[in-house]
mmCIF file of C-alpha atoms in Angstrom:
data_model
loop_
_atom_site.group_PDB
_atom_site.id
_atom_site.type_symbol
_atom_site.label_atom_id
_atom_site.label_comp_id
_atom_site.label_asym_id
_atom_site.label_seq_id
_atom_site.Cartn_x
_atom_site.Cartn_y
_atom_site.Cartn_z
ATOM 1 C CA MET O 294 31.208 -34.039 -5.021
ATOM 2 C CA ARG O 295 28.434 -32.661 -2.908
ATOM 3 C CA ARG O 296 26.632 -29.438 -3.665
ATOM 4 C CA ARG O 297 26.557 -27.023 -0.600
ATOM 5 C CA ILE O 298 23.880 -24.000 0.567
ATOM 6 C CA ILE O 299 25.816 -21.615 2.531
ATOM 7 C CA ILE O 300 24.206 -20.248 5.992
ATOM 8 C CA VAL O 301 25.105 -17.378 7.463
ATOM 9 C CA THR O 302 24.863 -16.028 10.728
ATOM 10 C CA ALA O 303 26.020 -12.880 12.386
ATOM 11 C CA VAL O 304 26.040 -12.980 15.934
ATOM 12 C CA HIS O 305 27.382 -10.970 19.158
ATOM 13 C CA GLY O 306 27.257 -11.571 22.958
ATOM 14 C CA PRO O 307 24.052 -11.230 23.954
ATOM 15 C CA SER O 308 22.258 -13.268 20.958
ATOM 16 C CA ALA O 309 24.842 -16.127 21.425
ATOM 17 C CA HIS O 310 23.068 -18.375 23.619
ATOM 18 C CA HIS O 311 20.101 -18.602 20.951
ATOM 19 C CA LEU O 312 23.083 -20.210 18.524
ATOM 20 C CA HIS O 313 22.248 -23.794 20.281
ATOM 21 C CA ASP O 314 18.478 -23.542 18.794
ATOM 22 C CA ALA O 315 19.733 -22.331 15.607
ATOM 23 C CA TYR O 316 22.015 -25.369 15.023
ATOM 24 C CA LYS O 317 19.426 -27.919 16.395
ATOM 25 C CA SER O 318 17.114 -26.487 13.441
ATOM 26 C CA LEU O 319 19.890 -26.642 10.704
ATOM 27 C CA CYS O 320 20.360 -30.323 12.252
ATOM 28 C CA ALA O 321 16.968 -31.147 11.185
ATOM 29 C CA GLN O 322 16.820 -30.350 7.829
ATOM 30 C CA GLU O 323 16.810 -32.683 5.090
ATOM 31 C CA LEU O 324 18.464 -31.588 1.754
ATOM 32 C CA PRO O 325 18.289 -33.207 -1.683
ATOM 33 C CA ALA O 326 20.454 -35.732 -2.570
ATOM 34 C CA ASP O 327 24.354 -35.086 -2.837
ATOM 35 C CA TRP O 328 23.520 -31.818 -1.496
ATOM 36 C CA GLU O 329 25.045 -30.367 2.165
ATOM 37 C CA TRP O 330 25.237 -27.329 4.350
ATOM 38 C CA HIS O 331 27.976 -25.243 5.289
ATOM 39 C CA TRP O 332 27.239 -22.578 8.349
ATOM 40 C CA LEU O 333 29.396 -19.537 8.864
ATOM 41 C CA ILE O 334 28.959 -17.738 12.180
ATOM 42 C CA GLN O 335 30.765 -14.221 12.073
ATOM 43 C CA GLU O 336 31.060 -12.614 15.054
ATOM 44 C CA ASP O 337 30.428 -9.172 15.079
ATOM 45 C CA GLY O 338 33.534 -8.118 17.578
ATOM 46 C CA GLN O 339 36.297 -10.089 19.049
ATOM 47 C CA THR O 340 35.424 -11.437 22.366
ATOM 48 C CA ASP O 341 35.480 -14.372 24.492
ATOM 49 C CA ASP O 342 31.262 -14.415 24.674
ATOM 50 C CA VAL O 343 30.137 -16.186 21.463
ATOM 51 C CA ALA O 344 32.757 -19.076 20.944
ATOM 52 C CA PRO O 345 32.024 -21.255 23.921
ATOM 53 C CA HIS O 346 28.176 -21.439 22.240
ATOM 54 C CA VAL O 347 29.331 -22.645 18.817
ATOM 55 C CA PRO O 348 28.569 -26.175 18.191
ATOM 56 C CA ASP O 349 31.529 -28.543 17.663
ATOM 57 C CA ASP O 350 30.307 -29.892 14.182
ATOM 58 C CA GLU O 351 33.057 -29.826 11.068
ATOM 59 C CA ARG O 352 29.995 -28.141 9.501
ATOM 60 C CA VAL O 353 30.093 -25.116 11.215
ATOM 61 C CA THR O 354 33.138 -22.448 10.904
ATOM 62 C CA PHE O 355 33.251 -19.456 13.362
ATOM 63 C CA ARG O 356 35.431 -16.331 12.881
ATOM 64 C CA GLN O 357 35.555 -12.911 14.281
ATOM 65 C CA GLY O 358 36.310 -9.164 13.197
ATOM 66 C CA ARG O 359 35.843 -5.871 14.137
ATOM 67 C CA ARG O 360 32.753 -4.592 15.251
ATOM 68 C CA GLY O 361 30.872 -2.811 12.307
ATOM 69 C CA GLY O 362 27.193 -4.224 12.558
ATOM 70 C CA PRO O 363 25.573 -7.208 11.194
ATOM 71 C CA GLY O 364 25.540 -6.185 7.814
ATOM 72 C CA VAL O 365 29.494 -6.028 7.792
ATOM 73 C CA ALA O 366 29.678 -9.078 9.796
ATOM 74 C CA ARG O 367 27.538 -11.306 7.047
ATOM 75 C CA THR O 368 29.752 -9.761 4.218
ATOM 76 C CA MET O 369 32.990 -10.614 5.633
ATOM 77 C CA ALA O 370 31.383 -13.754 6.292
ATOM 78 C CA LEU O 371 30.816 -14.290 2.242
ATOM 79 C CA ALA O 372 34.652 -14.371 1.774
ATOM 80 C CA HIS O 373 34.265 -18.172 2.992
ATOM 81 C CA ALA O 374 31.018 -19.136 0.841
ATOM 82 C CA ASP O 375 32.362 -22.104 -0.844
ATOM 83 C CA GLY O 376 28.581 -22.761 -2.265
ATOM 84 C CA GLU O 377 26.227 -21.583 -4.942
ATOM 85 C CA TYR O 378 23.618 -20.234 -2.804
ATOM 86 C CA VAL O 379 23.820 -18.330 0.557
ATOM 87 C CA LYS O 380 20.932 -18.505 3.110
ATOM 88 C CA ILE O 381 20.620 -15.986 5.692
ATOM 89 C CA LEU O 382 19.562 -17.309 9.587
ATOM 90 C CA ASP O 383 20.238 -14.736 12.416
ATOM 91 C CA ALA O 384 21.325 -15.990 15.621
ATOM 92 C CA ASP O 385 18.216 -15.821 17.436
ATOM 93 C CA ASP O 386 15.942 -17.268 14.847
ATOM 94 C CA GLN O 387 15.162 -21.129 13.593
ATOM 95 C CA LEU O 388 14.330 -22.707 10.571
ATOM 96 C CA PRO O 389 11.376 -25.243 10.265
ATOM 97 C CA PRO O 390 11.792 -28.375 8.848
ATOM 98 C CA GLY O 391 12.174 -28.389 4.769
ATOM 99 C CA ALA O 392 12.834 -24.832 4.754
ATOM 100 C CA LEU O 393 16.242 -25.296 3.064
ATOM 101 C CA ALA O 394 15.235 -28.118 0.494
ATOM 102 C CA ARG O 395 12.217 -25.589 -0.393
ATOM 103 C CA ASP O 396 14.983 -22.805 -1.253
ATOM 104 C CA ILE O 397 16.948 -25.267 -3.457
ATOM 105 C CA ALA O 398 14.217 -26.503 -5.477
ATOM 106 C CA VAL O 399 12.837 -22.977 -6.553
ATOM 107 C CA LEU O 400 16.707 -22.193 -7.355
ATOM 108 C CA GLU O 401 17.134 -25.179 -9.106
ATOM 109 C CA ARG O 402 14.290 -25.649 -11.107
ATOM 110 C CA ASP O 403 14.010 -21.684 -12.577
ATOM 111 C CA PRO O 404 17.511 -20.067 -13.496
ATOM 112 C CA SER O 405 15.623 -16.835 -13.911
ATOM 113 C CA ILE O 406 14.931 -16.505 -10.215
ATOM 114 C CA GLY O 407 17.750 -14.517 -7.940
ATOM 115 C CA TRP O 408 16.670 -15.177 -4.600
ATOM 116 C CA THR O 409 13.666 -16.652 -2.291
ATOM 117 C CA THR O 410 11.764 -15.986 0.984
ATOM 118 C CA SER O 411 9.341 -17.383 2.603
ATOM 119 C CA ARG O 412 6.365 -17.195 5.351
ATOM 120 C CA VAL O 413 7.747 -15.966 8.813
ATOM 121 C CA LEU O 414 5.929 -16.641 12.278
ATOM 122 C CA ASP O 415 6.873 -14.496 15.283
ATOM 123 C CA LEU O 416 8.033 -17.042 17.997
ATOM 124 C CA LEU O 417 7.060 -15.513 21.048
ATOM 125 C CA PRO O 418 8.815 -15.570 24.703
ATOM 126 C CA ASP O 419 5.827 -18.056 25.620
ATOM 127 C CA GLY O 420 6.549 -20.340 22.521
ATOM 128 C CA SER O 421 3.418 -19.453 20.850
ATOM 129 C CA THR O 422 3.337 -18.255 16.935
ATOM 130 C CA VAL O 423 2.043 -15.425 15.096
ATOM 131 C CA GLY O 424 1.777 -14.602 11.342
ATOM 132 C CA PHE O 425 1.641 -11.966 9.146
ATOM 133 C CA ASP O 426 -1.310 -10.708 7.487
ATOM 134 C CA GLN O 427 0.380 -9.425 4.126
ATOM 135 C CA ASP O 428 1.677 -12.665 2.775
ATOM 136 C CA PRO O 429 1.710 -12.421 -0.585
ATOM 137 C CA GLU O 430 0.551 -15.721 -3.120
ATOM 138 C CA ASP O 431 3.118 -18.364 -3.473
ATOM 139 C CA GLY O 432 4.844 -17.993 -6.521
ATOM 140 C CA PRO O 433 7.020 -15.602 -8.581
ATOM 141 C CA ILE O 434 7.651 -11.625 -7.262
ATOM 142 C CA GLU O 435 8.169 -9.433 -10.677
ATOM 143 C CA LEU O 436 10.835 -7.004 -10.688
ATOM 144 C CA GLY O 437 10.126 -3.928 -8.326
ATOM 145 C CA ALA O 438 6.974 -5.105 -6.868
ATOM 146 C CA VAL O 439 8.839 -5.425 -3.228
ATOM 147 C CA LEU O 440 9.521 -1.736 -3.447
ATOM 148 C CA GLU O 441 6.161 -0.817 -4.297
ATOM 149 C CA HIS O 442 4.668 -2.916 -1.371
ATOM 150 C CA TRP O 443 7.061 -0.895 0.426
ATOM 151 C CA ARG O 444 6.494 2.418 0.037
ATOM 152 C CA ALA O 445 2.922 2.361 0.281
ATOM 153 C CA HIS O 446 2.969 0.351 3.891
ATOM 154 C CA ASN O 447 5.212 2.804 5.292
ATOM 155 C CA TYR O 448 8.548 1.185 4.696
ATOM 156 C CA ARG O 449 7.502 -2.489 5.494
ATOM 157 C CA ALA O 450 7.854 -5.137 2.545
ATOM 158 C CA GLN O 451 5.351 -8.001 2.026
ATOM 159 C CA VAL O 452 8.258 -10.594 2.614
ATOM 160 C CA HIS O 453 10.503 -11.096 5.239
ATOM 161 C CA PRO O 454 14.315 -10.374 4.367
ATOM 162 C CA ALA O 455 15.518 -12.440 7.190
ATOM 163 C CA THR O 456 14.230 -15.180 5.257
ATOM 164 C CA LEU O 457 16.488 -14.610 2.113
ATOM 165 C CA CYS O 458 18.374 -17.256 0.198
ATOM 166 C CA VAL O 459 20.143 -15.954 -2.909
ATOM 167 C CA ARG O 460 22.305 -17.075 -5.666
ATOM 168 C CA ARG O 461 26.282 -16.185 -4.371
ATOM 169 C CA ASP O 462 27.322 -14.994 -7.361
ATOM 170 C CA LEU O 463 24.310 -12.713 -7.443
ATOM 171 C CA LEU O 464 24.666 -11.448 -3.738
ATOM 172 C CA LEU O 465 28.285 -10.577 -4.557
ATOM 173 C CA ALA O 466 27.307 -8.442 -7.498
ATOM 174 C CA LEU O 467 25.421 -6.192 -5.159
ATOM 175 C CA GLY O 468 28.209 -6.039 -2.732
ATOM 176 C CA GLY O 469 26.729 -7.999 -0.031
ATOM 177 C CA TRP O 470 24.642 -6.240 2.944
ATOM 178 C CA MET O 471 24.502 -2.041 3.032
ATOM 179 C CA ALA O 472 26.601 -0.347 5.110
ATOM 180 C CA LEU O 473 23.853 1.139 7.352
ATOM 181 C CA PRO O 474 23.438 0.638 11.297
ATOM 182 C CA ALA O 475 20.326 -1.207 10.688
ATOM 183 C CA SER O 476 17.874 -2.268 7.984
ATOM 184 C CA GLU O 477 21.049 -3.201 6.145
ATOM 185 C CA ASP O 478 18.977 -6.494 5.426
ATOM 186 C CA THR O 479 16.330 -4.281 4.016
ATOM 187 C CA GLY O 480 18.653 -2.432 1.807
ATOM 188 C CA LEU O 481 19.667 -6.014 0.454
ATOM 189 C CA LEU O 482 16.355 -7.363 -0.116
ATOM 190 C CA LEU O 483 15.036 -3.874 -2.239
ATOM 191 C CA ALA O 484 18.096 -3.916 -4.319
ATOM 192 C CA LEU O 485 17.694 -7.916 -4.988
ATOM 193 C CA ASP O 486 14.162 -6.555 -6.278
ATOM 194 C CA ALA O 487 15.529 -4.095 -8.260
ATOM 195 C CA VAL O 488 17.706 -6.064 -10.939
ATOM 196 C CA SER O 489 16.007 -9.751 -10.096
ATOM 197 C CA ARG O 490 12.803 -11.975 -10.269
ATOM 198 C CA GLY O 491 12.364 -13.323 -6.859
ATOM 199 C CA TYR O 492 10.158 -15.984 -5.368
ATOM 200 C CA PHE O 493 7.923 -16.419 -2.180
ATOM 201 C CA ILE O 494 7.230 -19.778 -0.576
ATOM 202 C CA ARG O 495 4.133 -19.946 1.293
ATOM 203 C CA ASP O 496 5.172 -22.606 3.597
ATOM 204 C CA VAL O 497 6.643 -21.501 6.537
ATOM 205 C CA GLY O 498 10.694 -20.696 6.222
ATOM 206 C CA LEU O 499 11.643 -19.277 9.738
ATOM 207 C CA LEU O 500 10.381 -18.761 13.217
ATOM 208 C CA TYR O 501 11.538 -15.081 13.864
ATOM 209 C CA ARG O 502 12.018 -15.229 17.589
ATOM 210 C CA LYS O 503 10.945 -12.023 19.605
ATOM 211 C CA TRP O 504 13.064 -11.350 22.807
ATOM 212 C CA PRO O 505 14.046 -7.851 24.598
ATOM 213 C CA GLY O 506 17.646 -8.246 23.695
ATOM 214 C CA GLN O 507 17.027 -8.283 19.844
ATOM 215 C CA ALA O 508 18.474 -5.390 17.963
ATOM 216 C CA THR O 509 15.132 -4.425 16.473
ATOM 217 C CA GLY O 510 13.633 -3.909 19.929
ATOM 218 C CA GLN O 511 16.207 -1.238 20.938
ATOM 219 C CA ALA O 512 15.160 2.510 20.694
ATOM 220 C CA ALA O 513 17.642 3.346 18.364
ATOM 221 C CA HIS O 514 16.395 1.365 15.936
ATOM 222 C CA THR O 515 13.011 3.304 16.137
ATOM 223 C CA ASP O 516 14.997 6.790 16.330
ATOM 224 C CA THR O 517 12.807 8.979 13.749
ATOM 225 C CA ALA O 518 15.809 10.826 12.123
ATOM 226 C CA GLU O 519 18.010 7.892 11.765
ATOM 227 C CA ARG O 520 14.953 5.557 10.347
ATOM 228 C CA ASP O 521 14.237 8.390 7.976
ATOM 229 C CA ALA O 522 17.748 8.597 6.737
ATOM 230 C CA ARG O 523 17.908 4.425 6.603
ATOM 231 C CA MET O 524 14.942 4.641 4.118
ATOM 232 C CA ALA O 525 15.775 7.405 1.774
ATOM 233 C CA VAL O 526 19.661 5.803 1.266
ATOM 234 C CA VAL O 527 17.617 2.386 0.893
ATOM 235 C CA GLU O 528 15.085 3.697 -1.693
ATOM 236 C CA ALA O 529 17.439 5.767 -3.557
ATOM 237 C CA ARG O 530 19.933 2.917 -4.062
ATOM 238 C CA ALA O 531 17.016 0.556 -5.290
ATOM 239 C CA GLN O 532 15.842 3.588 -7.866
ATOM 240 C CA ALA O 533 19.507 3.552 -9.025
ATOM 241 C CA LEU O 534 19.941 0.091 -10.071
ATOM 242 C CA ALA O 535 16.316 0.197 -11.530
ATOM 243 C CA TYR O 536 17.239 3.138 -13.506
ATOM 244 C CA TYR O 537 20.333 1.611 -14.795
ATOM 245 C CA ARG O 538 18.564 -1.270 -15.870
ATOM 246 C CA TRP O 539 21.067 -4.119 -14.801
ATOM 247 C CA ASN O 540 19.315 -7.225 -14.381
ATOM 248 C CA TYR O 541 19.662 -10.831 -13.688
ATOM 249 C CA PRO O 542 20.068 -12.609 -15.566
ATOM 250 C CA ALA O 543 20.302 -10.148 -18.455
ATOM 251 C CA LEU O 544 17.172 -9.306 -19.792
ATOM 252 C CA ALA O 545 17.799 -9.191 -23.622
ATOM 253 C CA GLY O 546 15.429 -6.545 -25.014
ATOM 254 C CA SER O 547 14.584 -5.001 -21.655
ATOM 255 C CA ASP O 548 12.165 -2.036 -21.663
ATOM 256 C CA ARG O 549 12.810 -1.494 -18.067
#
C-alpha cells in the first residue's frame, strides 16, 4: 500500500486562476518510493468561480462549503485527509522541486519532530524572487523558539506558516487552524511551537506569490485594532498550551 502526504489548499474565486501553477508544481514533485500525494482543494464558499480551474486528476479532490475564511476551509478539508502528513499550499503559491520529499525525509527520520517549515522566496509579479533575511539555521527548532522570536520582532516569526508540513494527528489534536479572520496560520504555527519540536529546512520550500489580490495585501489585514486583537489571541493560546505542559510526543519528566 502506498503512503500519502496530503496537500491542503483553501481557495476562493479571485485566487482560483493560480491553481494551475500550483498543480504544475505538485506534478513536478519526486516523492520517495511508495509515496504519493493527494491534493484537497476546499473552496471558501459555494460559487461557480473555482471549479473550472480545478485540475482533472484522480489525485485531486475538490469540495465547497460555507464561507468562513481560509482557516475554516482548511480545517473542513481535514475531514478527507487520508494520510499521515499534511502539507499546506496556498492557492497562489508554488512548491519548488524536492519540497515534499524533504518534508517527508525529516518527519520519517525523527519521530520527535512534529512539524517542518522551510525557506521561502517571494515571487514578484515580474517573475523575480526575493529572500528573507532572518532565516534560522537548518535543523531542529526547540519548543518556544518561534514564540520568542515572534514577540521580539513585532509579531513576525523567523519561519513561515505557509510552508508547514505537520503530522496529521498533531494537527487534529490542536483543532486545526484558529478561528480568526486572518493570521490563522500563524496561530497554528505558534500552537505547534508550544507543544512540539519543529525543524527548519534551509532549502527553498515555497515560492510565495506577491500579487494585488492576495488576502494579506488588503487594507483589512493591517487594520491596527483587528491586528492587535488577533495577535493577543494567538499569543494567549500559545502561552496556555505551554503552561499546561501538553507535549508531542509526551516528554517524560519534562520540567516545562
